[in-house]
Tab-separated table of C-alpha atoms in Angstrom:
chain	number	residue	atom	x	y	z
L	1	UNK	CA	221.101	129.794	45.680
L	2	UNK	CA	217.481	129.467	46.932
L	3	UNK	CA	216.758	126.635	44.525
L	4	UNK	CA	219.573	124.335	45.779
L	5	UNK	CA	218.565	125.030	49.380
L	6	UNK	CA	214.976	123.996	48.648
L	7	UNK	CA	216.193	120.851	46.933
L	8	UNK	CA	218.414	119.943	49.877
L	9	UNK	CA	215.590	120.657	52.323
L	10	UNK	CA	213.167	118.456	50.346
L	11	UNK	CA	215.713	115.631	50.235
L	12	UNK	CA	216.308	115.899	53.975
L	13	UNK	CA	212.558	115.845	54.605
L	14	UNK	CA	212.192	112.768	52.409
L	15	UNK	CA	214.966	111.013	54.358
L	16	UNK	CA	213.297	111.907	57.657
L	17	UNK	CA	209.986	110.514	56.513
L	18	UNK	CA	211.676	107.388	55.231
L	19	UNK	CA	213.494	106.780	58.530
L	20	UNK	CA	212.337	107.752	61.985
L	21	UNK	CA	209.781	110.116	60.500
L	22	UNK	CA	207.928	107.191	58.958
L	23	UNK	CA	207.584	105.534	62.343
L	24	UNK	CA	206.232	108.761	63.811
L	25	UNK	CA	203.708	109.098	60.995
L	26	UNK	CA	202.510	105.525	61.484
L	27	UNK	CA	202.330	105.994	65.259
L	28	UNK	CA	200.182	109.083	64.846
L	29	UNK	CA	197.913	107.260	62.381
L	30	UNK	CA	197.490	104.329	64.757
L	31	UNK	CA	197.223	106.086	68.114
L	32	UNK	CA	195.686	109.398	67.061
L	33	UNK	CA	192.135	108.157	66.306
L	34	UNK	CA	192.119	106.073	69.500
L	35	UNK	CA	193.041	108.974	71.760
L	36	UNK	CA	190.862	111.478	69.908
L	37	UNK	CA	187.790	109.266	70.085
L	38	UNK	CA	188.386	108.301	73.703
L	39	UNK	CA	188.938	111.864	74.887
L	40	UNK	CA	185.947	113.097	72.885
L	41	UNK	CA	183.680	110.566	74.584
L	42	UNK	CA	185.144	111.438	77.974
L	43	UNK	CA	184.443	115.134	77.306
L	44	UNK	CA	180.795	114.347	76.532
L	45	UNK	CA	180.475	112.383	79.768
L	46	UNK	CA	182.042	115.265	81.682
L	47	UNK	CA	179.617	117.730	80.083
L	48	UNK	CA	176.579	115.620	80.955
L	49	UNK	CA	177.794	115.065	84.515
L	50	UNK	CA	178.604	118.730	85.075
L	51	UNK	CA	175.236	119.973	83.789
L	52	UNK	CA	173.066	117.281	85.404
L	53	UNK	CA	171.051	118.278	88.432
L	54	UNK	CA	172.854	117.092	91.544
L	55	UNK	CA	175.695	115.634	89.493
L	56	UNK	CA	179.318	115.794	90.609
L	57	UNK	CA	182.014	116.324	88.020
L	58	UNK	CA	184.926	113.925	88.307
L	59	UNK	CA	187.652	113.727	85.681
L	60	UNK	CA	188.763	110.192	86.682
L	61	UNK	CA	185.137	109.080	86.668
L	62	UNK	CA	184.596	110.504	83.185
L	63	UNK	CA	187.752	108.786	81.894
L	64	UNK	CA	186.709	105.452	83.397
L	65	UNK	CA	183.168	105.691	82.028
L	66	UNK	CA	184.500	106.552	78.569
L	67	UNK	CA	186.124	103.118	78.239
L	68	UNK	CA	182.955	101.017	77.770
L	69	UNK	CA	181.414	103.846	75.751
L	70	UNK	CA	184.414	103.741	73.399
L	71	UNK	CA	183.896	100.012	72.955
L	72	UNK	CA	180.210	100.649	72.267
L	73	UNK	CA	181.290	103.104	69.588
L	74	UNK	CA	182.951	100.172	67.818
L	75	UNK	CA	179.802	98.101	68.317
L	76	UNK	CA	181.266	95.774	70.904
L	77	UNK	CA	178.338	94.288	72.908
L	78	UNK	CA	178.291	95.316	76.559
L	79	UNK	CA	176.979	93.678	79.712
L	80	UNK	CA	175.124	95.997	82.099
L	81	UNK	CA	174.581	94.516	85.573
L	82	UNK	CA	174.581	91.033	84.099
L	83	UNK	CA	172.274	91.810	81.163
L	84	UNK	CA	173.392	92.027	77.543
L	85	UNK	CA	173.165	95.345	75.699
L	86	UNK	CA	173.493	94.905	71.950
L	87	UNK	CA	171.452	97.837	70.630
L	88	UNK	CA	174.276	100.335	70.203
L	89	UNK	CA	174.201	103.719	68.437
L	90	UNK	CA	175.440	103.968	64.858
L	91	UNK	CA	176.427	107.631	64.731
L	92	UNK	CA	179.441	107.313	67.094
L	93	UNK	CA	180.562	104.313	65.055
L	94	UNK	CA	180.467	106.355	61.848
L	95	UNK	CA	182.389	109.229	63.423
L	96	UNK	CA	185.072	106.961	64.888
L	97	UNK	CA	185.544	105.143	61.586
L	98	UNK	CA	185.835	108.467	59.764
L	99	UNK	CA	188.632	109.432	62.156
L	100	UNK	CA	190.448	106.184	61.404
L	101	UNK	CA	190.001	106.536	57.641
L	102	UNK	CA	191.211	110.134	57.638
L	103	UNK	CA	194.276	109.297	59.735
L	104	UNK	CA	195.132	106.369	57.455
L	105	UNK	CA	194.810	108.495	54.335
L	106	UNK	CA	196.961	111.263	55.823
L	107	UNK	CA	199.657	108.738	56.695
L	108	UNK	CA	199.592	107.260	53.187
L	109	UNK	CA	199.902	110.723	51.651
L	110	UNK	CA	202.772	111.764	53.927
L	111	UNK	CA	204.664	108.528	53.278
L	112	UNK	CA	203.940	108.800	49.536
L	113	UNK	CA	202.512	105.273	49.382
L	114	UNK	CA	201.319	104.595	45.838
L	115	UNK	CA	201.833	100.844	45.623
L	116	UNK	CA	198.816	98.687	46.631
L	117	UNK	CA	201.141	96.341	48.502
L	118	UNK	CA	202.401	99.191	50.659
L	119	UNK	CA	198.894	99.779	52.074
L	120	UNK	CA	199.542	97.114	54.698
L	121	UNK	CA	202.146	99.421	56.240
L	122	UNK	CA	199.294	101.649	57.415
L	123	UNK	CA	196.493	99.102	57.823
L	124	UNK	CA	198.563	96.777	60.025
L	125	UNK	CA	199.544	99.236	62.780
L	126	UNK	CA	196.080	100.833	62.857
L	127	UNK	CA	194.362	97.455	63.218
L	128	UNK	CA	196.781	96.160	65.855
L	129	UNK	CA	196.563	99.333	67.950
L	130	UNK	CA	192.767	99.329	68.034
L	131	UNK	CA	192.556	95.611	68.798
L	132	UNK	CA	195.068	95.833	71.657
L	133	UNK	CA	193.521	98.991	73.089
L	134	UNK	CA	190.033	97.476	72.979
L	135	UNK	CA	191.246	94.330	74.709
L	136	UNK	CA	192.943	96.333	77.461
L	137	UNK	CA	189.786	98.363	78.104
L	138	UNK	CA	187.695	95.181	78.276
L	139	UNK	CA	190.149	93.590	80.738
L	140	UNK	CA	190.258	96.685	82.962
L	141	UNK	CA	186.488	97.220	82.956
L	142	UNK	CA	185.186	96.505	86.428
L	143	UNK	CA	181.780	97.539	87.671
L	144	UNK	CA	178.271	97.465	86.311
L	145	UNK	CA	179.394	97.729	82.647
L	146	UNK	CA	181.744	95.094	81.250
L	147	UNK	CA	182.671	93.641	77.867
L	148	UNK	CA	184.164	90.440	76.510
L	149	UNK	CA	187.898	90.811	75.731
L	150	UNK	CA	187.575	88.481	72.737
L	151	UNK	CA	184.721	90.483	71.237
L	152	UNK	CA	186.569	93.713	71.999
L	153	UNK	CA	189.693	92.462	70.234
L	154	UNK	CA	187.745	91.230	67.203
L	155	UNK	CA	185.226	94.062	66.885
L	156	UNK	CA	187.615	96.975	67.207
L	157	UNK	CA	190.241	95.311	65.032
L	158	UNK	CA	187.881	94.437	62.188
L	159	UNK	CA	186.183	97.825	62.033
L	160	UNK	CA	189.495	99.658	62.264
L	161	UNK	CA	190.907	97.515	59.450
L	162	UNK	CA	187.897	98.271	57.243
L	163	UNK	CA	188.127	102.010	57.915
L	164	UNK	CA	191.892	102.087	57.319
L	165	UNK	CA	191.454	100.184	54.060
L	166	UNK	CA	188.902	102.723	52.901
L	167	UNK	CA	191.259	105.525	53.869
L	168	UNK	CA	194.257	104.209	51.886
L	169	UNK	CA	192.211	102.886	48.956
L	170	UNK	CA	192.640	105.999	46.832
L	171	UNK	CA	196.264	106.952	47.602
L	172	UNK	CA	197.494	103.361	47.209
L	173	UNK	CA	195.359	102.613	44.165
L	174	UNK	CA	193.414	99.729	45.680
L	175	UNK	CA	190.280	100.375	43.618
L	176	UNK	CA	191.995	100.181	40.207
L	177	UNK	CA	193.640	96.929	41.254
L	178	UNK	CA	190.364	95.469	42.513
L	179	UNK	CA	188.522	96.528	39.332
L	180	UNK	CA	191.254	95.829	36.800
L	181	UNK	CA	189.245	93.002	35.212
L	182	UNK	CA	185.848	94.671	35.544
L	183	UNK	CA	184.128	96.041	32.472
L	184	UNK	CA	182.192	99.275	32.232
L	185	UNK	CA	178.908	97.598	33.156
L	186	UNK	CA	180.378	96.157	36.356
L	187	UNK	CA	181.895	99.469	37.428
L	188	UNK	CA	178.619	101.258	36.724
L	189	UNK	CA	176.635	98.653	38.661
L	190	UNK	CA	178.895	98.999	41.696
L	191	UNK	CA	178.748	102.780	41.636
L	192	UNK	CA	174.981	102.878	41.117
L	193	UNK	CA	174.526	100.318	43.906
L	194	UNK	CA	176.342	102.557	46.387
L	195	UNK	CA	174.254	105.532	45.269
L	196	UNK	CA	171.088	103.428	45.582
L	197	UNK	CA	171.990	102.472	49.158
L	198	UNK	CA	172.466	106.164	49.987
L	199	UNK	CA	169.193	107.006	48.261
L	200	UNK	CA	167.355	104.418	50.337
L	201	UNK	CA	168.810	105.995	53.457
L	202	UNK	CA	167.396	109.315	52.248
L	203	UNK	CA	164.003	107.624	51.787
L	204	UNK	CA	164.092	106.495	55.400
L	205	UNK	CA	164.999	110.032	56.476
L	206	UNK	CA	162.078	111.533	54.531
L	207	UNK	CA	159.556	109.054	55.937
L	208	UNK	CA	160.853	109.585	59.477
L	209	UNK	CA	160.780	113.387	59.100
L	210	UNK	CA	157.161	113.305	57.962
L	211	UNK	CA	156.223	111.009	60.851
L	212	UNK	CA	158.068	113.168	63.377
L	213	UNK	CA	156.330	116.319	62.157
L	214	UNK	CA	152.965	114.582	62.380
L	215	UNK	CA	153.670	113.475	65.966
L	216	UNK	CA	155.599	116.542	67.106
L	217	UNK	CA	153.426	117.180	70.153
L	218	UNK	CA	153.990	113.625	71.372
L	219	UNK	CA	157.743	113.962	70.883
L	220	UNK	CA	157.835	117.206	72.892
L	221	UNK	CA	155.798	115.649	75.699
L	222	UNK	CA	158.138	112.636	75.814
L	223	UNK	CA	161.187	114.877	75.874
L	224	UNK	CA	159.857	116.943	78.763
L	225	UNK	CA	158.795	113.950	80.816
L	226	UNK	CA	161.967	111.923	80.257
L	227	UNK	CA	164.416	114.825	80.629
L	228	UNK	CA	163.016	117.538	82.927
L	229	UNK	CA	166.296	119.264	83.790
L	230	UNK	CA	168.878	121.081	81.685
L	231	UNK	CA	171.547	118.426	82.097
L	232	UNK	CA	169.053	115.643	81.504
L	233	UNK	CA	167.869	117.469	78.390
L	234	UNK	CA	171.415	117.587	77.010
L	235	UNK	CA	171.816	113.885	77.724
L	236	UNK	CA	168.534	113.025	76.028
L	237	UNK	CA	169.435	115.192	73.040
L	238	UNK	CA	172.809	113.494	72.637
L	239	UNK	CA	171.190	110.087	73.030
L	240	UNK	CA	168.612	110.909	70.367
L	241	UNK	CA	171.228	112.178	67.929
L	242	UNK	CA	173.426	109.120	68.507
L	243	UNK	CA	170.574	106.707	67.799
L	244	UNK	CA	169.126	108.668	64.866
L	245	UNK	CA	170.786	106.461	62.192
L	246	UNK	CA	169.374	103.373	63.931
L	247	UNK	CA	165.884	104.835	63.729
L	248	UNK	CA	166.346	105.697	60.046
L	249	UNK	CA	167.338	102.103	59.283
L	250	UNK	CA	164.214	100.848	61.040
L	251	UNK	CA	162.103	103.415	59.176
L	252	UNK	CA	163.432	102.263	55.812
L	253	UNK	CA	162.725	98.681	56.807
L	254	UNK	CA	159.153	99.722	57.571
L	255	UNK	CA	158.792	101.534	54.234
L	256	UNK	CA	160.304	98.596	52.317
L	257	UNK	CA	158.005	96.017	53.907
L	258	UNK	CA	159.777	93.882	56.553
L	259	UNK	CA	159.304	96.449	59.354
L	260	UNK	CA	160.855	96.314	62.822
L	261	UNK	CA	160.126	95.088	66.328
L	262	UNK	CA	160.633	96.477	69.846
L	263	UNK	CA	159.838	93.867	72.422
L	264	UNK	CA	156.258	92.768	71.849
L	265	UNK	CA	155.614	95.598	69.369
L	266	UNK	CA	155.733	94.664	65.689
L	267	UNK	CA	155.310	97.267	62.949
L	268	UNK	CA	155.391	95.956	59.382
L	269	UNK	CA	153.451	96.254	56.154
L	270	UNK	CA	151.540	92.995	56.584
L	271	UNK	CA	151.511	92.494	60.338
L	272	UNK	CA	151.037	94.832	63.239
L	273	UNK	CA	150.999	94.331	66.975
L	274	UNK	CA	150.701	97.359	69.241
L	275	UNK	CA	152.255	97.701	72.661
L	276	UNK	CA	154.441	99.936	74.852
L	277	UNK	CA	157.633	101.455	73.453
L	278	UNK	CA	160.509	103.200	75.276
L	279	UNK	CA	159.687	106.823	76.243
L	280	UNK	CA	162.197	108.290	73.799
L	281	UNK	CA	161.291	111.257	71.569
L	282	UNK	CA	162.705	109.473	68.507
L	283	UNK	CA	160.048	106.776	68.861
L	284	UNK	CA	157.133	109.213	68.866
L	285	UNK	CA	156.295	108.427	65.179
L	286	UNK	CA	155.768	104.711	65.965
L	287	UNK	CA	152.109	104.144	64.984
L	288	UNK	CA	149.596	103.020	67.560
L	289	UNK	CA	147.125	101.623	65.008
L	290	UNK	CA	147.534	99.845	61.716
L	291	UNK	CA	147.242	101.794	58.466
L	292	UNK	CA	146.122	100.131	55.246
L	293	UNK	CA	147.863	102.842	53.193
L	294	UNK	CA	151.310	101.762	54.389
L	295	UNK	CA	151.769	99.617	51.298
L	296	UNK	CA	152.045	102.751	49.158
L	297	UNK	CA	155.248	103.646	50.992
L	298	UNK	CA	156.975	100.935	48.964
L	299	UNK	CA	156.707	103.235	45.947
L	300	UNK	CA	159.456	105.409	47.456
L	301	UNK	CA	162.206	102.744	47.467
L	302	UNK	CA	160.868	101.533	44.119
L	303	UNK	CA	161.545	105.047	42.811
L	304	UNK	CA	165.202	104.551	43.763
L	305	UNK	CA	165.133	101.442	41.584
L	306	UNK	CA	163.796	103.489	38.671
L	307	UNK	CA	166.636	105.981	39.111
L	308	UNK	CA	169.104	103.085	39.174
L	309	UNK	CA	167.679	101.849	35.875
L	310	UNK	CA	167.999	105.312	34.355
L	311	UNK	CA	171.644	105.416	35.431
L	312	UNK	CA	172.306	102.011	33.826
L	313	UNK	CA	170.394	102.461	30.569
L	314	UNK	CA	173.392	103.786	28.609
L	315	UNK	CA	175.921	101.264	29.905
L	316	UNK	CA	176.035	99.198	26.732
L	317	UNK	CA	174.079	98.480	23.591
L	318	UNK	CA	173.143	94.946	24.656
L	319	UNK	CA	170.073	94.630	26.879
L	320	UNK	CA	171.542	91.751	28.893
L	321	UNK	CA	174.572	93.842	29.811
L	322	UNK	CA	172.319	96.630	31.078
L	323	UNK	CA	170.277	94.151	33.083
L	324	UNK	CA	173.481	92.769	34.591
L	325	UNK	CA	174.473	96.250	35.722
L	326	UNK	CA	171.044	96.780	37.307
L	327	UNK	CA	171.183	93.410	39.079
L	328	UNK	CA	174.644	94.210	40.424
L	329	UNK	CA	173.460	97.593	41.729
L	330	UNK	CA	170.549	95.887	43.503
L	331	UNK	CA	172.932	93.349	45.015
L	332	UNK	CA	175.278	96.052	46.312
L	333	UNK	CA	172.381	97.970	47.869
L	334	UNK	CA	170.999	94.778	49.429
L	335	UNK	CA	174.341	93.806	50.991
L	336	UNK	CA	174.802	97.331	52.350
L	337	UNK	CA	171.429	97.286	54.063
L	338	UNK	CA	171.997	93.742	55.280
L	339	UNK	CA	175.015	95.000	57.232
L	340	UNK	CA	173.154	98.057	58.540
L	341	UNK	CA	170.184	96.002	59.703
L	342	UNK	CA	172.481	93.538	61.449
L	343	UNK	CA	174.170	96.390	63.336
L	344	UNK	CA	171.066	98.169	64.609
L	345	UNK	CA	169.320	95.169	66.156
L	346	UNK	CA	170.139	93.280	69.312
L	347	UNK	CA	169.275	92.740	72.932
L	348	UNK	CA	168.121	95.624	75.125
L	349	UNK	CA	169.027	94.341	78.596
L	350	UNK	CA	166.201	92.503	80.349
L	351	UNK	CA	162.898	94.301	80.142
L	352	UNK	CA	159.676	94.727	78.204
L	353	UNK	CA	161.481	96.276	75.210
L	354	UNK	CA	163.857	93.391	74.597
L	355	UNK	CA	164.847	92.601	71.883
L	356	UNK	CA	165.031	95.241	69.159
L	357	UNK	CA	164.827	93.515	65.802
L	358	UNK	CA	165.206	94.612	62.203
L	359	UNK	CA	164.970	91.505	59.987
L	360	UNK	CA	168.242	91.804	58.093
L	361	UNK	CA	167.627	88.976	55.620
L	362	UNK	CA	164.108	90.074	54.739
L	363	UNK	CA	165.199	93.685	54.387
L	364	UNK	CA	168.070	92.726	52.081
L	365	UNK	CA	165.743	90.662	49.879
L	366	UNK	CA	163.184	93.460	49.772
L	367	UNK	CA	165.831	96.053	48.881
L	368	UNK	CA	167.148	93.873	46.072
L	369	UNK	CA	163.692	93.385	44.583
L	370	UNK	CA	162.701	97.036	44.949
L	371	UNK	CA	165.880	98.153	43.192
L	372	UNK	CA	166.361	95.389	40.638
L	373	UNK	CA	162.796	94.969	39.327
L	374	UNK	CA	161.963	98.668	38.688
L	375	UNK	CA	165.489	99.179	37.401
L	376	UNK	CA	165.186	96.250	34.990
L	377	UNK	CA	161.835	97.482	33.722
L	378	UNK	CA	163.288	100.940	33.194
L	379	UNK	CA	166.253	99.553	31.260
L	380	UNK	CA	163.986	97.312	29.175
L	381	UNK	CA	161.635	100.170	28.296
L	382	UNK	CA	164.587	102.441	27.554
L	383	UNK	CA	165.826	99.792	25.141
L	384	UNK	CA	162.403	99.330	23.535
L	385	UNK	CA	161.575	102.995	22.950
L	386	UNK	CA	164.682	103.823	20.860
L	387	UNK	CA	164.015	100.695	18.775
L	388	UNK	CA	160.433	101.786	18.099
L	389	UNK	CA	161.596	105.263	17.234
L	390	UNK	CA	164.163	103.817	14.860
L	391	UNK	CA	161.454	101.742	13.132
L	392	UNK	CA	159.240	104.806	12.776
L	393	UNK	CA	162.076	106.831	11.313
L	394	UNK	CA	162.923	104.017	8.879
L	395	UNK	CA	159.269	103.783	7.841
L	396	UNK	CA	159.077	107.544	7.312
L	397	UNK	CA	162.253	107.507	5.225
L	398	UNK	CA	160.940	104.682	3.016
L	399	UNK	CA	157.654	106.513	2.477
L	400	UNK	CA	159.525	109.720	1.702
L	401	UNK	CA	161.670	107.922	-0.862
L	402	UNK	CA	158.585	106.419	-2.534
L	403	UNK	CA	157.014	109.876	-2.761
L	404	UNK	CA	160.187	111.249	-4.324
L	405	UNK	CA	160.216	108.463	-6.876
L	406	UNK	CA	156.629	109.211	-7.830
L	407	UNK	CA	157.388	112.907	-8.172
L	408	UNK	CA	160.459	112.229	-10.275
L	409	UNK	CA	158.476	110.166	-12.775
L	410	UNK	CA	157.444	112.415	-15.695
L	411	UNK	CA	154.580	111.555	-18.005
L	412	UNK	CA	155.746	110.058	-21.296
L	413	UNK	CA	155.474	112.291	-24.368
L	414	UNK	CA	153.023	111.050	-27.024
L	415	UNK	CA	154.665	109.654	-30.139
L	416	UNK	CA	153.976	111.614	-33.368
L	417	UNK	CA	151.535	110.006	-35.760
L	418	UNK	CA	152.879	108.884	-39.162
L	419	UNK	CA	150.978	110.596	-41.876
C-alpha cells in the first residue's frame, strides 16, 4: 500500500506544478530576487543610519533610499543633485545577478524544464519583472538622486535576462545546443578563455594585495580620517568592499599596460601624471611617482597566456588547430575584460576626480596579445619538442639496428686448400 500512495502523491504534485503550481514557481523566480535584493539593500542602509553618529533610524527613509541603490546595483546611471554618477560598484551587481541566476535555475528544476525552447518560460517573466520594477523605481524617485526610466528599464531587463539565461543554461541544455557544431578545439578554447579571464582577475588581486600591504600605513590613516566614528567606519568598510572589484579591474589594467585614470591622474606603463585622488583606503596603493620597473608586471598576465597554451597543447595533432584554440581563448578573455572595463568607468559627479577611466578597448587588445602570443609560443614549442624527440629516437633505433647487423655478421671460414 505505501508504494501506490507515493505514486499518487507524486502524480498529484506533478499536476500541481503543471497547473497553478507552475505559476507560483515562476512568480517566485521573478519576484523573489527583486524583493530579496531590495530588502537587503534597505537593511544595509538601516544599519548604517542606526550606527552613524547623530543619525536617526527611519524605516520609510531606508526603504526610499534603497530604490536608487537597487538601480545602482544593476548599473543604472544615477543623477545626484543634477550631476551624473556612472562609477558604480561591481560587487552588488554580482550578488544581485547570482540571486537571479539561482532563482531561475531553481524554477527550471522544479518545473522539470529540459527542452532549450522551454527556457523562455523562466527568462521571460524574470526579465519583464525586473524591467517593470526598475522603471517604477525610476519614475517614483524624487529628491537629490534620480534615474532615467528608459535606462532603468533597459539596464535591469538586460542584466536580469543574462543572469536568468545563465541560470537555466544547464537544466535546459542550452550549452549543448549552442556548441552542437563546435569541435573539441573550439570547446577547449572557450573553456580556457573563461579560465584565463578568471586568472587575470587573480593577477589583479595579487598585484593589489602587494600594493596594499606596501602602503598599509597610508590606508589606515585614510580610513581614520575619512571615517572617524563607528557608524562611519561601517559605511566606509561597506563602500570599500563594494568597490573592491572595480579596483581590481583597474589594477589589472595597470599591470597589463593601458592603466587607469582618476580625474587628472593617469597611471599607466608608458605615461604617468600625478595628482590628488579620493581619500579612500582602497586607493592608498596608487603610486605618487613613476616606476621604471612597472613594465615587468606584464610578465604576470603573460604567465596566464603560457598556462593557456599548456591547456591547449593536447587539443589536436595539427599545430594550426592548437593555435586556433589559443586564439579563441585569448578572444574570450579579451571580450570578458572589455565588458568589465566598460562597467567600472564613468563619470564621478562634478569634481576634481571626474571622470574615472579604464580604457576598455586598449585593455581588451592588451589582454588578447598577452594571452594569445605566449600561448601560441607555448603550443608551438610543445609541438616542436615531441618532434625532435621522435627524430632522436628514430636516429637511435637506426644506429642500434646497424650495430646489431654488424654483430650478427660472422667472419667467413677459410676454404680448405686443395692438395
